[in-house]
Short mmCIF file of C-alpha atoms and ligand atoms in Angstrom, two decimals:
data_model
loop_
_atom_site.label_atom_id
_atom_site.label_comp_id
_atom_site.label_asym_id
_atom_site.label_seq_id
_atom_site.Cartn_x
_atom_site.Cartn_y
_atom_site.Cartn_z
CA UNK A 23 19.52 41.27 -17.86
CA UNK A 24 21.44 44.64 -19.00
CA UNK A 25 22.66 44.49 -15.32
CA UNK A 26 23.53 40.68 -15.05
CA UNK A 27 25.76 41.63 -18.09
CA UNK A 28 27.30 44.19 -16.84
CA UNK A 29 28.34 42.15 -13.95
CA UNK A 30 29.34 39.14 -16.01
CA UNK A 31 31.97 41.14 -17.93
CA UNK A 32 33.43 42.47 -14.13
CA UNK A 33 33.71 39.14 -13.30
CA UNK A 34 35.86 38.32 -16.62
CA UNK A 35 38.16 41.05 -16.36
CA UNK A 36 39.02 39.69 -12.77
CA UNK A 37 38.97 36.00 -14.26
CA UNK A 38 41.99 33.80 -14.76
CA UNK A 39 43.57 33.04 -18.23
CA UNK A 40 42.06 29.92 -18.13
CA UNK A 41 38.97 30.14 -16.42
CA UNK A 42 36.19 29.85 -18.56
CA UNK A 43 32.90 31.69 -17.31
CA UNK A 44 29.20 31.02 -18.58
CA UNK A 45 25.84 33.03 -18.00
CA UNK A 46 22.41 32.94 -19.62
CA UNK A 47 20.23 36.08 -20.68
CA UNK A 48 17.39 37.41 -23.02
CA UNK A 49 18.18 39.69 -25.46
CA UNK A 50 15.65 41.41 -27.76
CA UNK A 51 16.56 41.02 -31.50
CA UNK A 52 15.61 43.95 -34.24
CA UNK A 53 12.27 42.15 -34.68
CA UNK A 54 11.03 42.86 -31.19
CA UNK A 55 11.39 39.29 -29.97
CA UNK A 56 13.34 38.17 -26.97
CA UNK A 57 15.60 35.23 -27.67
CA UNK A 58 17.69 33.35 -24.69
CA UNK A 59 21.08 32.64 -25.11
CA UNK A 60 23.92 30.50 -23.14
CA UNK A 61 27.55 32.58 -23.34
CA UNK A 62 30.45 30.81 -22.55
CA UNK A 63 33.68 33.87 -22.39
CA UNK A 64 37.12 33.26 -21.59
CA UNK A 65 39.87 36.02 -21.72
CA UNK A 66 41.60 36.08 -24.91
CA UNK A 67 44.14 39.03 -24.34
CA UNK A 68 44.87 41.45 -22.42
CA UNK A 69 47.36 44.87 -22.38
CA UNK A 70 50.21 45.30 -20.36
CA UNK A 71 48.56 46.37 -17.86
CA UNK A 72 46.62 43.43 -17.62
CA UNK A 73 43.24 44.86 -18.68
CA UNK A 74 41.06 42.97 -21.17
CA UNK A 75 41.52 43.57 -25.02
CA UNK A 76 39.68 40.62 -26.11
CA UNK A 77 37.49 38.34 -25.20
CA UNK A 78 36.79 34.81 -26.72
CA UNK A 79 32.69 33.83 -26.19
CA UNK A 80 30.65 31.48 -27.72
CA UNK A 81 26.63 32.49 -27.93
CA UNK A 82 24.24 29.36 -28.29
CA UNK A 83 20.87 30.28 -28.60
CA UNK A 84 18.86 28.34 -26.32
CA UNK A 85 15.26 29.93 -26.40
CA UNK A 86 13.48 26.27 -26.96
CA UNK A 87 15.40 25.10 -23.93
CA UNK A 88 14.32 27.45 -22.10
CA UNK A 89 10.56 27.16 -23.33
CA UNK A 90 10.33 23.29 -22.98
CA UNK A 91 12.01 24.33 -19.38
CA UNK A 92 9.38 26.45 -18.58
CA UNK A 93 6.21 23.90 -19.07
CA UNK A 94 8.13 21.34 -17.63
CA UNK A 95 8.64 22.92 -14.59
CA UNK A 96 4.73 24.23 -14.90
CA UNK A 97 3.59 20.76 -15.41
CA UNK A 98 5.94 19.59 -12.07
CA UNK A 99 4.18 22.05 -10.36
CA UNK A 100 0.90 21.15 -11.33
CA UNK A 101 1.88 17.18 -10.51
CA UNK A 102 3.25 18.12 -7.04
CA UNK A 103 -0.07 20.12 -6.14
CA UNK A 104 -1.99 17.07 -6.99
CA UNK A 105 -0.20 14.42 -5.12
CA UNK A 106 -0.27 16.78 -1.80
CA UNK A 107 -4.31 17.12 -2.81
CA UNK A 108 -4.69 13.12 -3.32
CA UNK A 109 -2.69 12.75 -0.17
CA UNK A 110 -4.60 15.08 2.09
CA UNK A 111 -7.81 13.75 0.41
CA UNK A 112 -6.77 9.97 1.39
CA UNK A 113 -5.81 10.83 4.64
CA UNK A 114 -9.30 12.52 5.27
CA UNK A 115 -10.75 9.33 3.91
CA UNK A 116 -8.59 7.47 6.27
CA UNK A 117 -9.42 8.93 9.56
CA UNK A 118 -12.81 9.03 8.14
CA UNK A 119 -13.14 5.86 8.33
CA UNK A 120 -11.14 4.83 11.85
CA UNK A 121 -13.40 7.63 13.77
CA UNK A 122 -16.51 6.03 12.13
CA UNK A 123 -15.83 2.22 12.78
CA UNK A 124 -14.27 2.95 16.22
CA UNK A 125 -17.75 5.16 17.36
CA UNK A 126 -20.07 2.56 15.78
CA UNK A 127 -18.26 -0.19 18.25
CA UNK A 128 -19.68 1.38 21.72
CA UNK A 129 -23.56 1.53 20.55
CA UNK A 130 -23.01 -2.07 18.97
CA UNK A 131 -21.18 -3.17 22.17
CA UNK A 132 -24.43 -1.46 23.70
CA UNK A 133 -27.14 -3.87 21.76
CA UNK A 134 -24.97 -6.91 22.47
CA UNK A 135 -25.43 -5.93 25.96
CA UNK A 136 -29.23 -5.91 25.98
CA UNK A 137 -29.57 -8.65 23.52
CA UNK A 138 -27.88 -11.08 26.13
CA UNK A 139 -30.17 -9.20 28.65
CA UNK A 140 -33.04 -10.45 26.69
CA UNK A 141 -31.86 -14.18 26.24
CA UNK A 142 -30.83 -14.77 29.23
CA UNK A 143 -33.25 -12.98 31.60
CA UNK A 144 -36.73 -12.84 30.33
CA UNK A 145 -37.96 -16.20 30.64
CA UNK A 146 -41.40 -15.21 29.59
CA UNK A 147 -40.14 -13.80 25.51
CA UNK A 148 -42.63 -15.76 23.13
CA UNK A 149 -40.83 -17.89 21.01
CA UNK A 150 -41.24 -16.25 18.10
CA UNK A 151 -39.67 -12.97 20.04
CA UNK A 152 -36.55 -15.34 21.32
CA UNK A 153 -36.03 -15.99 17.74
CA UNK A 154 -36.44 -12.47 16.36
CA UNK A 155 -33.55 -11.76 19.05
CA UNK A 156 -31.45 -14.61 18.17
CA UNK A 157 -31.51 -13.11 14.06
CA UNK A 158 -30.51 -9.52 16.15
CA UNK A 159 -27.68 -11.07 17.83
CA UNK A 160 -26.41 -12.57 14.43
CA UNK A 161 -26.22 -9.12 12.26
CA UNK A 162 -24.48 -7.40 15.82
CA UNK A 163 -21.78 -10.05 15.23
CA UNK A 164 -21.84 -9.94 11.29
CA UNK A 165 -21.14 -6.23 12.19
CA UNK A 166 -18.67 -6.49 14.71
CA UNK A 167 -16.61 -8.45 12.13
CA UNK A 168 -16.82 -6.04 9.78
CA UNK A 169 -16.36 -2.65 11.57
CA UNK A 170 -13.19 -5.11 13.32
CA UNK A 171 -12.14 -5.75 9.16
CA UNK A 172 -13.01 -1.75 8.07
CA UNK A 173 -10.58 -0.91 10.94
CA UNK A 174 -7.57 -3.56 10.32
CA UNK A 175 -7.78 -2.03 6.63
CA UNK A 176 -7.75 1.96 7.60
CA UNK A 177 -4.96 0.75 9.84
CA UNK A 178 -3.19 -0.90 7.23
CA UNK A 179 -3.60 2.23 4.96
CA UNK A 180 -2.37 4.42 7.14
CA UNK A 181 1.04 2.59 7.54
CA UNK A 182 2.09 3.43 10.69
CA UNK A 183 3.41 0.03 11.97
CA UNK A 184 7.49 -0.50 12.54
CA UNK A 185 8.92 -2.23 10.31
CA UNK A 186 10.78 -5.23 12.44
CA UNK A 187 12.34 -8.35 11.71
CA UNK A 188 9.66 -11.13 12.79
CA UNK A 189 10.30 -14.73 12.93
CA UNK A 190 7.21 -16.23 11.09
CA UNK A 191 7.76 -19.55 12.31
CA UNK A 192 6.69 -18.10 16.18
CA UNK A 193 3.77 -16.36 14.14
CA UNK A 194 2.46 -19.59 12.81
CA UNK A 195 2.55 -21.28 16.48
CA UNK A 196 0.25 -18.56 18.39
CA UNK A 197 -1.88 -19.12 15.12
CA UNK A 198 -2.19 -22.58 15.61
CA UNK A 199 -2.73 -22.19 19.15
CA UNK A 200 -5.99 -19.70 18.38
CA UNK A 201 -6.82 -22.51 15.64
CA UNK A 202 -6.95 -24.99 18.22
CA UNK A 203 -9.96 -23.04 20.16
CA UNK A 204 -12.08 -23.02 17.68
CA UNK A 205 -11.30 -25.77 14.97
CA UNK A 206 -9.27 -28.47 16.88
CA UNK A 207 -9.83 -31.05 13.60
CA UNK A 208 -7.65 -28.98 11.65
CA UNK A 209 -4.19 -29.75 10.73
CA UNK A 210 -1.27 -27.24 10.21
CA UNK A 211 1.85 -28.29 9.25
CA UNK A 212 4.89 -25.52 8.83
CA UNK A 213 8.16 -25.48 6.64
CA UNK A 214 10.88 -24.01 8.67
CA UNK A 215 10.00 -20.44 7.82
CA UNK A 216 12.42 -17.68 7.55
CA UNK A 217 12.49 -13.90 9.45
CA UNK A 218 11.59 -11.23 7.68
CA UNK A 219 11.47 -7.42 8.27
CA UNK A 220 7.89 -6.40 8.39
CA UNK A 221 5.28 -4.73 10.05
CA UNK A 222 4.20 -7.69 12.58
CA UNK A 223 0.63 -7.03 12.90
CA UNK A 224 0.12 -7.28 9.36
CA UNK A 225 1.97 -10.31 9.12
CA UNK A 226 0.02 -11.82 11.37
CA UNK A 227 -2.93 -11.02 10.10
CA UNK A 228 -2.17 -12.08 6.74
CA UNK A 229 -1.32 -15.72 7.69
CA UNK A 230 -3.93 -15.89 9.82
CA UNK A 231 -6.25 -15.18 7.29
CA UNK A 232 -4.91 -17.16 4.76
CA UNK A 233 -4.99 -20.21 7.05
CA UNK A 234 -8.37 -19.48 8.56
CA UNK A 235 -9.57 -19.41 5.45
CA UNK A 236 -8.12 -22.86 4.15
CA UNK A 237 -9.99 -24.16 7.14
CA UNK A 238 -12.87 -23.04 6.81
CA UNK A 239 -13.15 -23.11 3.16
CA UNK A 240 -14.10 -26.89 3.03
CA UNK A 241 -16.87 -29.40 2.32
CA UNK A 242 -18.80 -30.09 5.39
CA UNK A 243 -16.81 -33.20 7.10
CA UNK A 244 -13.85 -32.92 5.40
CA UNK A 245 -10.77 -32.60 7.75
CA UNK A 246 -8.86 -29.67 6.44
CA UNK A 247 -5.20 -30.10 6.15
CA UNK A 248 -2.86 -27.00 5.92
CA UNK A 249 1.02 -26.66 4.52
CA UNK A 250 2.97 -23.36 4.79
CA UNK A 251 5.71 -23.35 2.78
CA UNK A 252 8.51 -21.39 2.12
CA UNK A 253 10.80 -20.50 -0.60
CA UNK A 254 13.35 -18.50 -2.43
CA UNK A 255 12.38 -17.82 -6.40
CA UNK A 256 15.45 -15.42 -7.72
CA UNK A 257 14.51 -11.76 -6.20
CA UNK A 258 11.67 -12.97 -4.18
CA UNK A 259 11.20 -14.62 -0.98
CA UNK A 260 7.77 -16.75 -1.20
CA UNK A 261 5.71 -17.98 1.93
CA UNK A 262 2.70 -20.16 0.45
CA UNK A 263 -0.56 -21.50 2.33
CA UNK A 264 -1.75 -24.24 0.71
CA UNK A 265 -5.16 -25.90 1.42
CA UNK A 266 -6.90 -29.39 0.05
CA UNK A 267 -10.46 -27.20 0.47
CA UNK A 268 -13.35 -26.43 -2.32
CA UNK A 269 -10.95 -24.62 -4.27
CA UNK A 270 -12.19 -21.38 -6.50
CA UNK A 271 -13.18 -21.67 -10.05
CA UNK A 272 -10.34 -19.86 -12.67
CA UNK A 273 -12.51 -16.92 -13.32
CA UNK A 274 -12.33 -15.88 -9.79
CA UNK A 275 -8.68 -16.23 -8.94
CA UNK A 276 -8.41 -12.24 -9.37
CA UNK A 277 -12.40 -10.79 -8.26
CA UNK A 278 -11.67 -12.64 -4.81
CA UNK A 279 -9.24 -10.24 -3.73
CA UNK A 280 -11.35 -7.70 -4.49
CA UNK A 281 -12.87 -6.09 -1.76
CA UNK A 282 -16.89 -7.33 -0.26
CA UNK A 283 -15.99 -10.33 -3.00
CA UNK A 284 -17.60 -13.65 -1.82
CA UNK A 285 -18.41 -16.36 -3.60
CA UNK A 286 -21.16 -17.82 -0.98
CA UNK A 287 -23.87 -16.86 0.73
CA UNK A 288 -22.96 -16.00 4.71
CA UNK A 289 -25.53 -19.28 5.83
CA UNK A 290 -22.28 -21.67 3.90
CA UNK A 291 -19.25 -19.98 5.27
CA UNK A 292 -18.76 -16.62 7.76
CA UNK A 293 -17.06 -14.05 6.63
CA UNK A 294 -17.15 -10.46 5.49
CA UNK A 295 -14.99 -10.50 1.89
CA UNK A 296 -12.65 -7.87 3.31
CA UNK A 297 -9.68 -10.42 4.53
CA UNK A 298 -8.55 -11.21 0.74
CA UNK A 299 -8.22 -7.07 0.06
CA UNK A 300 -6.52 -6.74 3.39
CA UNK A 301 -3.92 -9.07 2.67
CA UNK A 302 -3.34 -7.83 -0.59
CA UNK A 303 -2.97 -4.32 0.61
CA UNK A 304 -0.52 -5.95 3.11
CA UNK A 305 1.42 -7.50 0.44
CA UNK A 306 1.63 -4.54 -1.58
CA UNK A 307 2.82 -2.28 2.01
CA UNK A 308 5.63 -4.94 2.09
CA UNK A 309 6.84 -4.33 -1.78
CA UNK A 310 5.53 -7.52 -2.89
CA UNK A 311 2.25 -8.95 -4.15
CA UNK A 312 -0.42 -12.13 -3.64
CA UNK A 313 -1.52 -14.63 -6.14
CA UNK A 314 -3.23 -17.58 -6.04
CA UNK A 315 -2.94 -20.91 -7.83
CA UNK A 316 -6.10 -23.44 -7.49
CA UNK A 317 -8.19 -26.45 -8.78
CA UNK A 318 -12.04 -26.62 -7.66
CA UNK A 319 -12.61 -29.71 -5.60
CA UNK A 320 -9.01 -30.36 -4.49
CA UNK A 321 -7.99 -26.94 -3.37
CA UNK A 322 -6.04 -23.71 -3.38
CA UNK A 323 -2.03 -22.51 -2.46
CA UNK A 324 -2.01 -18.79 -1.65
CA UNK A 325 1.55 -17.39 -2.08
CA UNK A 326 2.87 -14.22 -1.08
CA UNK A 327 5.48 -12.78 -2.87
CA UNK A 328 7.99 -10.77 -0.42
CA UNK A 329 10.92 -8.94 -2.09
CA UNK A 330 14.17 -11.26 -0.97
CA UNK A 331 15.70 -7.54 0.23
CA UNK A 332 13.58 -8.12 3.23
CA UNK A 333 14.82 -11.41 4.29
CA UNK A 334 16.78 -11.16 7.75
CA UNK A 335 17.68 -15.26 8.03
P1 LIG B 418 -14.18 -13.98 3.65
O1 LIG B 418 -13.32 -15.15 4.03
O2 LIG B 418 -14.44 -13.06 4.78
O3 LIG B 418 -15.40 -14.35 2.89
P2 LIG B 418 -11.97 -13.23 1.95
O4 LIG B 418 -11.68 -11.90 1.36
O5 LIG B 418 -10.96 -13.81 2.87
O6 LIG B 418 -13.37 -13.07 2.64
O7 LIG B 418 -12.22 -14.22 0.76
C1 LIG B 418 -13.05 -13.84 -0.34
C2 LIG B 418 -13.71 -15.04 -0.96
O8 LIG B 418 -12.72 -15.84 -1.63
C3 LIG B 418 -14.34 -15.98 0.06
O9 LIG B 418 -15.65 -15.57 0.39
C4 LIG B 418 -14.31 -17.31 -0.67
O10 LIG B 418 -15.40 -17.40 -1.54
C5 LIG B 418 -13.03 -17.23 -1.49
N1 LIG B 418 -11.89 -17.89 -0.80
C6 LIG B 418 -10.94 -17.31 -0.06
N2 LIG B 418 -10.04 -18.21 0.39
C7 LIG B 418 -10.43 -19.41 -0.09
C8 LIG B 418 -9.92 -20.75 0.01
N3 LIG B 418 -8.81 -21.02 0.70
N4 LIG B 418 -10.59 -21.73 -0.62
C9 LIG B 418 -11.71 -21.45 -1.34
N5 LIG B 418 -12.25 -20.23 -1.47
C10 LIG B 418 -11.63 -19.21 -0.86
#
């Protein structure tokens, strides 16, 4: 610091009148401690010849400054090093789990294979192996929809999709149209929807899922009937899927989005309780968030709340 000094007072004699010049340093008092302190000089007068007589500085001690400096930038440091560990850690988790649903598709693909083998070209299986086959076909497409769920999630963690602006009104059609295939006594009526930046894939999936749901989500012979709304609610931009289904008792309108959550047994209604926890995750990759509003018998409105920033209509 003796140094630094040294080189602080060059740099005042060489100063203007009126510049005023600051440095910090340690000195050590009589006692032995060291003490920080914040100088502020300015020239005060000088000779004739223009060298420096006097000098005008005020000292501030700023030791506790410095100190509560110190273990903040300590603490930063620590805080930093974690993040970068979570981050690493999560992305492990994340290709983790891509490379492990992605392998387990060929050997499944593999058993589907020989499973159709078996139905279709051994005439002579006993009944009771024909069924034993049939209950093996089942869990290979239980699976399949869940490896196909574990993998739309990792993608959705790892959040590599462009953000684009997509017209949800043209991704409600092509979900109708898939509708249609499989539950052609459905009907889906549409607000004029807006455009919205997003990640399209997501989007997709998360009406999709919501709709697909409403549909399926019903007492047996009940036509379902499905609106999709949208709205603007001061900084938020709301789609809504609203369904006249079973609806979900109170105490569940948070658990379901939780992930493996189901409220029935797989014999009542497919599914692998991973589509609620994808779309929230979607929601929450778009800035905004899912909640759901619903009466048991007469049926649920799922709205998703996008921030209005990411409107483009
Ligand atoms: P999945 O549909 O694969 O079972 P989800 O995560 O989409 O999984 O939904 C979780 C659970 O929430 C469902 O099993 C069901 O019990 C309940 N649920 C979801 N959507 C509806 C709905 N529209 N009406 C009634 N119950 C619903």
């Amino acid at each position: 610091d003796r140094l630094r000094l040294l080189h602080f007072n060059e740099k005042l004699k060489a100063a203007g009148d009126n510049d005023l010049l600051t440095i910090e340093y340690r000195i050590r008092r009589s006692d032995g401690s060291l003490i920080w302190i914040h100088n502020r000089s300015k020239v005060f007068q000088r000779d004739a010849a223009g060298n420096v007589v006097r000098c005008l500085s005020v000292l501030q001690d700023i030791t506790e400054a410095k100190a509560a400096e110190r273990v903040q930038k300590a603490l930063h440091a620590s805080l930093e090093k974690k993040a970068q560990e979570l981050e690493s850690a999560n992305e492990e988790i994340t290709s983790f789990a891509f490379v492990a649903s992605h392998d387990l598709k060929e050997p499944l693909r593999r058993i589907n294979t020989f499973n159709d083998w078996l139905l279709t070209k051994e005439s002579n299986l006993s009944e009771g192996g024909r069924q034993a086959v049939e209950k093996m076909d089942n869990s290979v497409k239980q699976l399949t929809l869940l490896i196909h769920d574990i993998l739309t999630l990792t993608k959705v963690h790892a959040d590599n999709e462009k953000m684009v602006p997509v017209d949800l009104n043209r991704l409600v059609e092509q979900i109708k149209g898939e509708m249609q295939e499989k539950w052609a006594h459905a009907s889906i009526e549409a607000d004029t929807l807006p455009s919205i930046l997003g990640a399209e894939n997501q989007l997709f999936y998360l009406l999709k899922n919501l709709i697909s749901n409403g549909i399926k989500f019903q007492e047996k012979g009940h036509t379902p009937r499905i609106i999709v709304h949208a709205n603007r609610e001061e900084n938020f931009l709301k789609i809504a899927v609203s369904d006249n289904g079973i609806g979900i008792a109170p105490e569940y309108h948070k658990r379901i989005f939780e992930i493996f959550r189901r409220l029935h047994g797989r014999t009542e209604y497919e599914g692998t309780g991973m589509g609620l926890a994808i779309c929230k995750k979607i929601m929450e990759k778009h800035g905004g968030k899912i909640t759901v509003a619903s009466t048991e018998g007469k049926g649920s409105t799922f709205t998703c709340w996008f921030p209005a920033l990411l409107s483009t209509s």
